[in-house]
mmCIF file of C-alpha atoms in Angstrom:
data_model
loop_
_atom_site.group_PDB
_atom_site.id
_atom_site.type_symbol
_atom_site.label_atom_id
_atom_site.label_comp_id
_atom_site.label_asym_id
_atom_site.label_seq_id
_atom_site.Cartn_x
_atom_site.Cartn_y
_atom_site.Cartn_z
ATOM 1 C CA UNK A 1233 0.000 0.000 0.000
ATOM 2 C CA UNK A 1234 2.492 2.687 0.928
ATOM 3 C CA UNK A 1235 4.588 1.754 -2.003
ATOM 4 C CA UNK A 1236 1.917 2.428 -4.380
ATOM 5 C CA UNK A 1237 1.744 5.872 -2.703
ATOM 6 C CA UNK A 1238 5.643 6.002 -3.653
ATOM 7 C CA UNK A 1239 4.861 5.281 -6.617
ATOM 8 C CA UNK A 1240 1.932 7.358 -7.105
ATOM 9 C CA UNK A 1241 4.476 10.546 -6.032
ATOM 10 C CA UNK A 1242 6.415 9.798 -8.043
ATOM 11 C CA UNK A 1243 4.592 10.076 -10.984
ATOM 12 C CA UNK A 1244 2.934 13.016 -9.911
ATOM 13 C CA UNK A 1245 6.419 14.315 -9.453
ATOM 14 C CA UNK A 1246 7.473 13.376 -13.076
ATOM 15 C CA UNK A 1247 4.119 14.340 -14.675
ATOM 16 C CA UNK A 1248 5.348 18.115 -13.172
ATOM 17 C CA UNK A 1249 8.816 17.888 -14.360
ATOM 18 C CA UNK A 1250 7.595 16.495 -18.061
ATOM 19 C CA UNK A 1251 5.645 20.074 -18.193
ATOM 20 C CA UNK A 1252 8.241 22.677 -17.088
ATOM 21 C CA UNK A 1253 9.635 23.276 -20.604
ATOM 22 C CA UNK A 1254 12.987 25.604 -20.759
ATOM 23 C CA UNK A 1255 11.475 28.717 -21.397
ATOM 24 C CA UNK A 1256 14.491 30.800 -22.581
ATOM 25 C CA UNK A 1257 14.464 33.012 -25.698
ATOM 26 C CA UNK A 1258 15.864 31.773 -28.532
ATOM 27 C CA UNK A 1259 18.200 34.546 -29.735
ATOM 28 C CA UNK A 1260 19.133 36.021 -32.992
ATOM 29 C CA UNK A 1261 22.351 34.253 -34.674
ATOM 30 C CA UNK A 1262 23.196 37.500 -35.535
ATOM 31 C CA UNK A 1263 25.745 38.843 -34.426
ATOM 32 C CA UNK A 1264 25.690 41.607 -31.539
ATOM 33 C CA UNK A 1265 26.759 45.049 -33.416
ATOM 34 C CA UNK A 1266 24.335 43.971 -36.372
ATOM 35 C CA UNK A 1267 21.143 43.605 -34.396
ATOM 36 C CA UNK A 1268 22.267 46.810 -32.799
ATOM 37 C CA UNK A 1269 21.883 48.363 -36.060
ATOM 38 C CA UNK A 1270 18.680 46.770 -37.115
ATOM 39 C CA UNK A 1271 17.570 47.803 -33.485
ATOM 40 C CA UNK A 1272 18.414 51.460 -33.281
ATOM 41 C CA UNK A 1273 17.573 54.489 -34.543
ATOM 42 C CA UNK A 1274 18.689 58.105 -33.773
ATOM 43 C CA UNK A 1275 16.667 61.511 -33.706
ATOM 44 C CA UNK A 1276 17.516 64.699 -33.989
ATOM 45 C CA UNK A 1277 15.682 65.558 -30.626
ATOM 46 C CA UNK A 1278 16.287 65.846 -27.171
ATOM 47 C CA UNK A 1279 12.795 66.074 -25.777
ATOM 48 C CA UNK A 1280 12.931 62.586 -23.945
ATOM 49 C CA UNK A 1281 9.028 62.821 -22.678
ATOM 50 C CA UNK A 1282 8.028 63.635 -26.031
ATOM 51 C CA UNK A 1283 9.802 60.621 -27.447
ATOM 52 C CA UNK A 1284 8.322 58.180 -25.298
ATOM 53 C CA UNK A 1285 4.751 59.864 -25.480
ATOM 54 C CA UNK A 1286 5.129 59.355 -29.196
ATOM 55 C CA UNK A 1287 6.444 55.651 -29.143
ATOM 56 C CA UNK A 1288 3.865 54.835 -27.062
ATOM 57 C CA UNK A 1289 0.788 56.478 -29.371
ATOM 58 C CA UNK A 1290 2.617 54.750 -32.280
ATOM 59 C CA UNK A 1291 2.299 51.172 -30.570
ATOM 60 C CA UNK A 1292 -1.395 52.039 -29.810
ATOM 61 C CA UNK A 1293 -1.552 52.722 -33.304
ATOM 62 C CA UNK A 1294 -0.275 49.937 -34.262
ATOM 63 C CA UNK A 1295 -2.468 47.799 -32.017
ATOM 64 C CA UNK A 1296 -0.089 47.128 -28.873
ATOM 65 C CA UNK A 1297 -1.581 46.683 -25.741
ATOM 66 C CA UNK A 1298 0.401 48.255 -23.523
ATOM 67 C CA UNK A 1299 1.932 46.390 -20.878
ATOM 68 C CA UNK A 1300 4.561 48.444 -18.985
ATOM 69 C CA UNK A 1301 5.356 52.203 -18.883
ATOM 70 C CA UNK A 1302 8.420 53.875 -17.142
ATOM 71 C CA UNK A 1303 8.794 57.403 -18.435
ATOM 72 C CA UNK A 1304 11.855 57.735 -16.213
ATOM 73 C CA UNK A 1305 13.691 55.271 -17.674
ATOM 74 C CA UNK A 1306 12.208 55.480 -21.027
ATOM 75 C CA UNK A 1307 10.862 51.946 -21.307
ATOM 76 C CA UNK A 1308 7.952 50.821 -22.886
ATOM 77 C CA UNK A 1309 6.502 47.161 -23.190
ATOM 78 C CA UNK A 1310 3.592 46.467 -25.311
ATOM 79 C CA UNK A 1311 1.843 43.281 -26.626
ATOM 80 C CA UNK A 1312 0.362 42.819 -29.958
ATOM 81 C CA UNK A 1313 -2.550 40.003 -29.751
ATOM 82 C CA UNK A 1314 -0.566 37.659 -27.374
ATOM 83 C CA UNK A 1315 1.748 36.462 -30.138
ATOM 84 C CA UNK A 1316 4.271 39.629 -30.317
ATOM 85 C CA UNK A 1317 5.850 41.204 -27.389
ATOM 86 C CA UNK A 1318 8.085 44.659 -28.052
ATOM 87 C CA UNK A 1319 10.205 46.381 -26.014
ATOM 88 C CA UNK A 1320 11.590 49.843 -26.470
ATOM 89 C CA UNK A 1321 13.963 51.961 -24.720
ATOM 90 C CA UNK A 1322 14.898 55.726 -25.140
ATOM 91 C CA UNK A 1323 18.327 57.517 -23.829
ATOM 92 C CA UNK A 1324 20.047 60.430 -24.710
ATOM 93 C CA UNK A 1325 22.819 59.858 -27.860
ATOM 94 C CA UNK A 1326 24.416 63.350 -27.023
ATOM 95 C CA UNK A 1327 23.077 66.599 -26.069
ATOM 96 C CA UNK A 1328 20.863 66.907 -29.241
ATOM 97 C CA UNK A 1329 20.131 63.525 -30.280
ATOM 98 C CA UNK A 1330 18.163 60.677 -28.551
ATOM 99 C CA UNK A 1331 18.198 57.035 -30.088
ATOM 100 C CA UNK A 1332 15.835 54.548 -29.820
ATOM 101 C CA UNK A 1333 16.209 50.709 -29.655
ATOM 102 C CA UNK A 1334 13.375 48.539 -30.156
ATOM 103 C CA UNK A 1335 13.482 44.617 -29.663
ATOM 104 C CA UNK A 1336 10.797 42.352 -30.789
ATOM 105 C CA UNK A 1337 9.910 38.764 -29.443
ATOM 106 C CA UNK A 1338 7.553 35.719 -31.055
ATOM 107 C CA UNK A 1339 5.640 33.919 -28.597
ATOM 108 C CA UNK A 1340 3.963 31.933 -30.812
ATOM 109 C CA UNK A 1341 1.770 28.336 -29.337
ATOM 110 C CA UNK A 1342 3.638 25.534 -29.145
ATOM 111 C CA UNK A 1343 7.274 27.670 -30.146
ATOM 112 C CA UNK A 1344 10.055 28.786 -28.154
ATOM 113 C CA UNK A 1345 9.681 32.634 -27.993
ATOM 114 C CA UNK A 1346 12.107 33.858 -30.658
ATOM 115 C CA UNK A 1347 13.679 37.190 -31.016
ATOM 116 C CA UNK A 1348 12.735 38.788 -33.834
ATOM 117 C CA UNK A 1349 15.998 39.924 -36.655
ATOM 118 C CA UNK A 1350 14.469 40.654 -39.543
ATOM 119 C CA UNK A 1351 15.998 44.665 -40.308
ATOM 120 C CA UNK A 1352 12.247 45.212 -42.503
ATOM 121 C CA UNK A 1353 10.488 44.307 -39.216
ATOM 122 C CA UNK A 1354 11.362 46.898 -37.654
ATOM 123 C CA UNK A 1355 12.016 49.314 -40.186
ATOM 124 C CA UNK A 1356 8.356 49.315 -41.481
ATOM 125 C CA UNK A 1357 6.620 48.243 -38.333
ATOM 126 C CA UNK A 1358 8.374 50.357 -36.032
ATOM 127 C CA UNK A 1359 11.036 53.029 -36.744
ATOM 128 C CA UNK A 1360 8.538 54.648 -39.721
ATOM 129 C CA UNK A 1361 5.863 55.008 -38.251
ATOM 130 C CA UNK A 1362 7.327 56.431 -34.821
ATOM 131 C CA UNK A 1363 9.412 58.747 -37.351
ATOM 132 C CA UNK A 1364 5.881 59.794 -39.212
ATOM 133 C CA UNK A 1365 4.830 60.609 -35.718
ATOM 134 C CA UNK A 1366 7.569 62.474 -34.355
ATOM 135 C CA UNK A 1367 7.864 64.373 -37.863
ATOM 136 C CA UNK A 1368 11.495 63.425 -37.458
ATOM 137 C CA UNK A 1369 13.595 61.407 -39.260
ATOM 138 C CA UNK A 1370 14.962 57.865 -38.482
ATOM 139 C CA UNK A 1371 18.966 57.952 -38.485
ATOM 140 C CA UNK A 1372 20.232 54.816 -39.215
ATOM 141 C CA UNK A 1373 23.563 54.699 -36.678
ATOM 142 C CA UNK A 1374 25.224 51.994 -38.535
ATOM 143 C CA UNK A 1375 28.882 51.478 -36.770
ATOM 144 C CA UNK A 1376 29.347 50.219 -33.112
ATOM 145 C CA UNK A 1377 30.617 53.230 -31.868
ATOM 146 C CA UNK A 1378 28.030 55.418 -32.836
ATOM 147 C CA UNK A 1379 25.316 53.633 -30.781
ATOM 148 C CA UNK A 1380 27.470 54.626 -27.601
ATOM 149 C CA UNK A 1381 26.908 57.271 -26.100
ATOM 150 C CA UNK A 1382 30.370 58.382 -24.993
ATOM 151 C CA UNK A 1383 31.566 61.554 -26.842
ATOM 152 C CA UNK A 1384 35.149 60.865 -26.469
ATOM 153 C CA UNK A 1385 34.762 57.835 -28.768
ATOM 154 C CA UNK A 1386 36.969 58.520 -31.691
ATOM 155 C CA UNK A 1387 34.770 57.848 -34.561
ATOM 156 C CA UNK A 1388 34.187 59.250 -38.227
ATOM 157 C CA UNK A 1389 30.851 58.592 -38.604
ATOM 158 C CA UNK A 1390 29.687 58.860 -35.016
ATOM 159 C CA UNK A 1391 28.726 62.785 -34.724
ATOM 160 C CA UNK A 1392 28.784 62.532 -31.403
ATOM 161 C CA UNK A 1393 29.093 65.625 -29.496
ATOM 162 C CA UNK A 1394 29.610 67.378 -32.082
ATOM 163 C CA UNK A 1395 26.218 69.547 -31.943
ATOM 164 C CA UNK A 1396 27.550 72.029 -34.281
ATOM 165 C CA UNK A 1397 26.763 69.813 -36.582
ATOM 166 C CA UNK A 1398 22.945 70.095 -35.723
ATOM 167 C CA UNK A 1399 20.753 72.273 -38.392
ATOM 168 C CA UNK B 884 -8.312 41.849 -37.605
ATOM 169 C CA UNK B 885 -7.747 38.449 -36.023
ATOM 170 C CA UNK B 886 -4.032 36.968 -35.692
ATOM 171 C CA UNK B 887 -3.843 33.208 -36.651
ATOM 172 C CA UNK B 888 -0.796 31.559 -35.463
ATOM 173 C CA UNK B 889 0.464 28.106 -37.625
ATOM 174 C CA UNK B 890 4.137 26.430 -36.462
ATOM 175 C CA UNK B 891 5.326 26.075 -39.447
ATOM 176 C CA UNK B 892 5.819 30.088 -39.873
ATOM 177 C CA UNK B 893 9.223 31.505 -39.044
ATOM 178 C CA UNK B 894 8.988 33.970 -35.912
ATOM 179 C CA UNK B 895 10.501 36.789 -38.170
ATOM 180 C CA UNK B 896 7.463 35.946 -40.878
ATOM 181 C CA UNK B 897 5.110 35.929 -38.062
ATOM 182 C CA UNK B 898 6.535 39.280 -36.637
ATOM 183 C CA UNK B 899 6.071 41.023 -40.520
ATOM 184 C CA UNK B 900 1.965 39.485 -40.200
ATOM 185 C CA UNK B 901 0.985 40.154 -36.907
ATOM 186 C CA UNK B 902 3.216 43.407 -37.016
ATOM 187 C CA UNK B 903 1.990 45.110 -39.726
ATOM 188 C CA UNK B 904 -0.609 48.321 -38.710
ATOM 189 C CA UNK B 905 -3.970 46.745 -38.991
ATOM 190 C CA UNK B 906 -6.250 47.294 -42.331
ATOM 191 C CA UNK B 907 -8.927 49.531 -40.610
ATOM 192 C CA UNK B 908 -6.225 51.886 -38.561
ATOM 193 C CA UNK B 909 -7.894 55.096 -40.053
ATOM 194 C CA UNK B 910 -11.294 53.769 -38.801
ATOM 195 C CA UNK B 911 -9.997 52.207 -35.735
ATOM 196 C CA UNK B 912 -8.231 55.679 -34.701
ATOM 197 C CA UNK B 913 -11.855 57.435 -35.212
ATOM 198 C CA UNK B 914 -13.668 55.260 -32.944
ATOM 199 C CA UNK B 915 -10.852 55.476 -30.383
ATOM 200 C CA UNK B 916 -10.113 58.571 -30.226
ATOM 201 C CA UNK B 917 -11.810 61.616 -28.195
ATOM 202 C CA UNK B 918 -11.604 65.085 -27.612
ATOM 203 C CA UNK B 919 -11.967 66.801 -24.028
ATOM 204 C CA UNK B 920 -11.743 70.039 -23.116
ATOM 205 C CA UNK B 921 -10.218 69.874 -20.055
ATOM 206 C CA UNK B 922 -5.929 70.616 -19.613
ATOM 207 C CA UNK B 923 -6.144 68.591 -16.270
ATOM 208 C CA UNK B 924 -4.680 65.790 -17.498
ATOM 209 C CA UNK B 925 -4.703 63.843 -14.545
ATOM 210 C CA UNK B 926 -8.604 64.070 -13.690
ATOM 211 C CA UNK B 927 -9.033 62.522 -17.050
ATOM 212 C CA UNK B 928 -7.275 59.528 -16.062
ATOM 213 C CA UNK B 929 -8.894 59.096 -12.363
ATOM 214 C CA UNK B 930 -12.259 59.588 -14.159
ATOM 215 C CA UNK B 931 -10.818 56.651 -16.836
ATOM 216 C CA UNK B 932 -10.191 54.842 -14.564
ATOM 217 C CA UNK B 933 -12.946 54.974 -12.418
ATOM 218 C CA UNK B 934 -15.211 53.955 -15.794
ATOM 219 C CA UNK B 935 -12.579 50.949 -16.083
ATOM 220 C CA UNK B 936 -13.660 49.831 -12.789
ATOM 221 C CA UNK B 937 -17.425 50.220 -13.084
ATOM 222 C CA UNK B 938 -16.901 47.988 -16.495
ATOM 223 C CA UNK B 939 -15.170 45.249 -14.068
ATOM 224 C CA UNK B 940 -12.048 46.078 -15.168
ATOM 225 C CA UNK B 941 -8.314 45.155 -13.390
ATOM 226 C CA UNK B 942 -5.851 48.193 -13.895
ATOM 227 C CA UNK B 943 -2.582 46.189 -14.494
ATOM 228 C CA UNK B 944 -0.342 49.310 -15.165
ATOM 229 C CA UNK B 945 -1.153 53.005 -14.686
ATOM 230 C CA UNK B 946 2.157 55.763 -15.490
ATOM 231 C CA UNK B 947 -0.233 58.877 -14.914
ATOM 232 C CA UNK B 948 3.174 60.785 -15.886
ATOM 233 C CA UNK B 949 3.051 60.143 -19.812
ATOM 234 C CA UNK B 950 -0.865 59.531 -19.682
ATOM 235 C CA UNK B 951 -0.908 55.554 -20.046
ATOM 236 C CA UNK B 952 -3.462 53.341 -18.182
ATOM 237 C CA UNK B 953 -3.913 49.424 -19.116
ATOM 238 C CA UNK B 954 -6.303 46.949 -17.720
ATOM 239 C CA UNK B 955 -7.586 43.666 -18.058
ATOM 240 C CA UNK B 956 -10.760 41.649 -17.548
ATOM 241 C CA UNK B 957 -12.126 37.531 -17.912
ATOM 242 C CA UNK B 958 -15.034 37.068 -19.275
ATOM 243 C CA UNK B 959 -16.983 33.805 -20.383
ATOM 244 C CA UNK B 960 -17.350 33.638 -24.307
ATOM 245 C CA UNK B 961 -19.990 30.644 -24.838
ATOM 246 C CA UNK B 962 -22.683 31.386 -27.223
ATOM 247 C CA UNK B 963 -25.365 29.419 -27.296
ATOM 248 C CA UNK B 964 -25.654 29.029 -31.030
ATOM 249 C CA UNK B 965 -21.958 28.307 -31.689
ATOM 250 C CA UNK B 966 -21.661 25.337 -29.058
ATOM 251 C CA UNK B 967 -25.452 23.976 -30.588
ATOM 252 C CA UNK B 968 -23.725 24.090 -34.314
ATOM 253 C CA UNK B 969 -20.455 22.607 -33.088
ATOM 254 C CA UNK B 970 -22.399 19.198 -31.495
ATOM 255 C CA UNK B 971 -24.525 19.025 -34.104
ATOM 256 C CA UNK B 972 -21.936 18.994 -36.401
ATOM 257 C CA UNK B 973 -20.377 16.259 -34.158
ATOM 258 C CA UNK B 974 -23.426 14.196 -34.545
ATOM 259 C CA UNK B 975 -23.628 14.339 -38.242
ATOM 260 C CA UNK B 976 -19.864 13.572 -38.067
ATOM 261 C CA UNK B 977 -20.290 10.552 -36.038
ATOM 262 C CA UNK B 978 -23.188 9.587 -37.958
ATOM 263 C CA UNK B 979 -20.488 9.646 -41.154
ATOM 264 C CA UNK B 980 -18.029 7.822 -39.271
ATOM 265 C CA UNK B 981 -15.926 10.783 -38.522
ATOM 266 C CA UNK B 982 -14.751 11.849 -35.140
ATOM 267 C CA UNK B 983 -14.967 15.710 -34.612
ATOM 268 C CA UNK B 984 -14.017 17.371 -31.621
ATOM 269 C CA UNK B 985 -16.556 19.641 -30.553
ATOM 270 C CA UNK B 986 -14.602 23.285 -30.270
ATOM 271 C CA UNK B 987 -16.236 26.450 -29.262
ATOM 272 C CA UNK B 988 -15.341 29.834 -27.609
ATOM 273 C CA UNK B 989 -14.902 29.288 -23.621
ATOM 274 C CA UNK B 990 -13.679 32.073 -22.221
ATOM 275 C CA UNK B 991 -11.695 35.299 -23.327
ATOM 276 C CA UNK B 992 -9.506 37.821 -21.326
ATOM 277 C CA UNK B 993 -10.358 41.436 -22.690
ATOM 278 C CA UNK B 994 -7.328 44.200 -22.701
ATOM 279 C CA UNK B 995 -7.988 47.765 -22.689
ATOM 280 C CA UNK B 996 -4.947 50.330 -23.480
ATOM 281 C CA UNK B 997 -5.976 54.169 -22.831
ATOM 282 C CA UNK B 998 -3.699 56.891 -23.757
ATOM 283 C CA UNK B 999 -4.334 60.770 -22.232
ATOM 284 C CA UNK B 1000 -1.994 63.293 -24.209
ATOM 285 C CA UNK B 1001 -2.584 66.957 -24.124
ATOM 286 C CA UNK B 1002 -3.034 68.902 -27.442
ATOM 287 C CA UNK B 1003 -0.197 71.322 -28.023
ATOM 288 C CA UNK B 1004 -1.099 74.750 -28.418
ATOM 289 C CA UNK B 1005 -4.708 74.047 -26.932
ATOM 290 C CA UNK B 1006 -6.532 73.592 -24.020
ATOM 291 C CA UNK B 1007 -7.824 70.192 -24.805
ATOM 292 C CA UNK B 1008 -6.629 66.394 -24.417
ATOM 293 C CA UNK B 1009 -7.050 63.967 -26.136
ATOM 294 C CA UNK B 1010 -7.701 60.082 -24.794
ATOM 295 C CA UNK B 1011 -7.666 57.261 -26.999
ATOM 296 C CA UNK B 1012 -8.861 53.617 -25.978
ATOM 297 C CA UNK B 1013 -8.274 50.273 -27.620
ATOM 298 C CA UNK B 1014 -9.649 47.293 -26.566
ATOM 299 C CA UNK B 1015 -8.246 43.524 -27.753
ATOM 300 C CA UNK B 1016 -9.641 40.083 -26.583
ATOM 301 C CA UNK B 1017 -7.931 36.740 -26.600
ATOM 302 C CA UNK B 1018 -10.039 33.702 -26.831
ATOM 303 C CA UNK B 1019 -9.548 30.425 -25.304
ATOM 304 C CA UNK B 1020 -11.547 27.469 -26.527
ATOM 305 C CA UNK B 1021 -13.066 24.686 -24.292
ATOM 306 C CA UNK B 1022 -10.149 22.664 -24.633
ATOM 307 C CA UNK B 1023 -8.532 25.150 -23.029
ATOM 308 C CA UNK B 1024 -6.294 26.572 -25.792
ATOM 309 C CA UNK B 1025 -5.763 30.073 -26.573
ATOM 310 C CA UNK B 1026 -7.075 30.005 -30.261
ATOM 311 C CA UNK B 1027 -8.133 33.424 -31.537
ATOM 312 C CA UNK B 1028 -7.122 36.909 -30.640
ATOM 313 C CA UNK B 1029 -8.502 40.047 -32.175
ATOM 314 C CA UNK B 1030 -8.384 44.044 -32.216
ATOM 315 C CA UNK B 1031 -12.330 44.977 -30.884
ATOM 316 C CA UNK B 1032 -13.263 46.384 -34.082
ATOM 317 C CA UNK B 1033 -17.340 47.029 -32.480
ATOM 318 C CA UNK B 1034 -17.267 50.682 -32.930
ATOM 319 C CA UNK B 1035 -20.425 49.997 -30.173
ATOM 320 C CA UNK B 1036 -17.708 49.271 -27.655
ATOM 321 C CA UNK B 1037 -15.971 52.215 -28.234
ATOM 322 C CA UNK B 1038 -19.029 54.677 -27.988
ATOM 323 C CA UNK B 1039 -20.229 53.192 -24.985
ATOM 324 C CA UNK B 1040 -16.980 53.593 -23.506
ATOM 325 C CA UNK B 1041 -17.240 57.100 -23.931
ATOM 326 C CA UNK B 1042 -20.684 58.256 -22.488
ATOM 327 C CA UNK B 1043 -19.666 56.350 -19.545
ATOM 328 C CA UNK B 1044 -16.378 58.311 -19.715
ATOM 329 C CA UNK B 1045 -18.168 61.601 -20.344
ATOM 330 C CA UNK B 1046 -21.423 61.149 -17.771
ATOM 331 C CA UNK B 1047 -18.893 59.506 -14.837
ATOM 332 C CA UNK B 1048 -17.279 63.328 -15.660
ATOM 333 C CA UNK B 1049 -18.659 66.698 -16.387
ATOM 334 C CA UNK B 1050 -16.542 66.603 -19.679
ATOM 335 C CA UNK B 1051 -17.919 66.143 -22.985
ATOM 336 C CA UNK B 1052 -16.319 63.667 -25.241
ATOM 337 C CA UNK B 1053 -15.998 65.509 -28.499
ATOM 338 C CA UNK B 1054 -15.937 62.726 -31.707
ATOM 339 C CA UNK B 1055 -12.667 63.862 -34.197
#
């Protein structure tokens, strides 16, 4: 009798383990300074409330549900329909520019979630309409050290802190 | 707009589909969208909320500082018409010889996403609503999720807004 209620544990025990299912993301194979590009965008702003005002109507319009707001931070998580989960942050790039990064996940049934790292993705279903929004345009920051936001970076392309620069 | 999900589908495919703005986003932002003339942003949202609540409504994130307030609600989705059709259907299935699994709508969490933002240069605000449902079958799968495209919803939504306030909710 009590080894049937071993055994009946037991089971129980492995019938639990059977359904606990890794649930880590499955990440882009990409590599880290290319996603960073396909993530990010610069603006020729530095009105930080603004920017995540606007990101946020631009996910409503797109048909987010929002899920988490932090103005201070500048981070804003929104669902779309239960399948795609976006995150997007805002910080300064140098005293006139901000950038935003925006990452995307799949949680599709029966699939591991999987980050999304397709560069049209976010181009068309992100980055244009925020930059229709914002009436500002998208800057693609396409080098490493451009999406840092350390003015003492020696860097060609990076403009950074180099207002001067700004019309 | 309703989001069907298949496995065989790469995520980044699935991202571009469910992604995309939806087809009726100029009508959608109509029936969403309000005009008060109030600058007191915040009594908006306490009234919004407030009409949340009297709709049975969970808030599950409020950030009165950028004018965001989300919320959630279960609610059962049985219709007595679709669970009639789907055993009837099983009947004439079995009388075939075929199994069929009788499916129908069980129950569905609704999601509500209001936005306050102040009009530049006026003395109004604007608030904009959008409600989405996710619907999970009797065998207890999560098998259809939709924008609420009911502009119904949407008005009732606002004359609860506007009579829970002394604000009138001006149509765009």
């Amino acid at each position: 009798m009590r080894n049937w209620k071993v055994a009946g544990a037991l089971l129980i025990a492995l019938a639990c383990t059977g359904c606990q299912t890794p649930q880590t993301v499955l990440l882009s194979p990409k590599s880290p300074v290319e996603l960073r590009a396909i993530q990010t965008r610069a603006f020729d702003t530095s009105d930080r409330p603004k920017m995540v005002r606007t990101i946020i109507a631009t996910l409503q319009d797109l048909g987010y549900n929002l899920d988490k707001v932090d103005a201070g931070s500048g981070t804003i998580s929104a669902t779309k329909l239960a399948a795609l989960k976006m995150t997007a942050s805002v910080y300064p790039r140098n005293p006139t520019q901000l950038m935003v990064r925006a990452n995307a996940i799949v949680k599709a049934a029966n699939v591991r979630d999987t980050q999304v790292d397709d560069p049209a993705f976010y181009q068309q279903d992100f980055f244009e309409p925020l930059s229709k929004a914002i009436f500002l345009q998208a800057l693609q920051v396409d080098d490493a050290a451009a999406a840092q936001t350390d003015p003492k970076v020696p860097s060609d392309s990076a403009d950074a802190g180099a207002p001067a620069k700004q019309n | 707009m309703a989001a069907t999900l298949s496995a065989c589908e790469s995520a980044n495919d699935l991202a571009m589909k469910i992604g995309k703005p939806p087809e009726s986003a100029v009508q959608l932002r109509s029936f969403e969208t309000r005009r008060f003339d109030t600058m007191d942003e915040s009594s908006v949202l306490s009234a919004a909320t407030q009409t949340l609540q009297d709709l049975g409504y969970t808030i599950t994130e409020s950030s009165a500082d950028v004018g965001v307030i989300s919320a959630s609600k279960e609610r059962d989705a049985r219709e007595s018409g679709q669970i009639a059709g789907q055993i009837a259907l099983t009947i004439v299935a079995a009388a075939l010889g075929v199994a069929n699994n009788p499916t129908w709508d069980e129950s569905q969490s609704i999601h509500v996403t209001l936005v306050a933002t102040p009009i530049e240069n006026s003395k109004a605000t604007n608030v904009r609503v959008s409600f989405d449902r996710y619907i999970t079958n009797n065998h207890e799968q999560l098998w259809r999720t939709e924008l609420v495209e009911d502009q119904k919803i949407y008005q009732e939504f606002f004359d609860k807004l506007s009579s829970g306030t002394s604000l009138h909710a001006e149509k765009l």
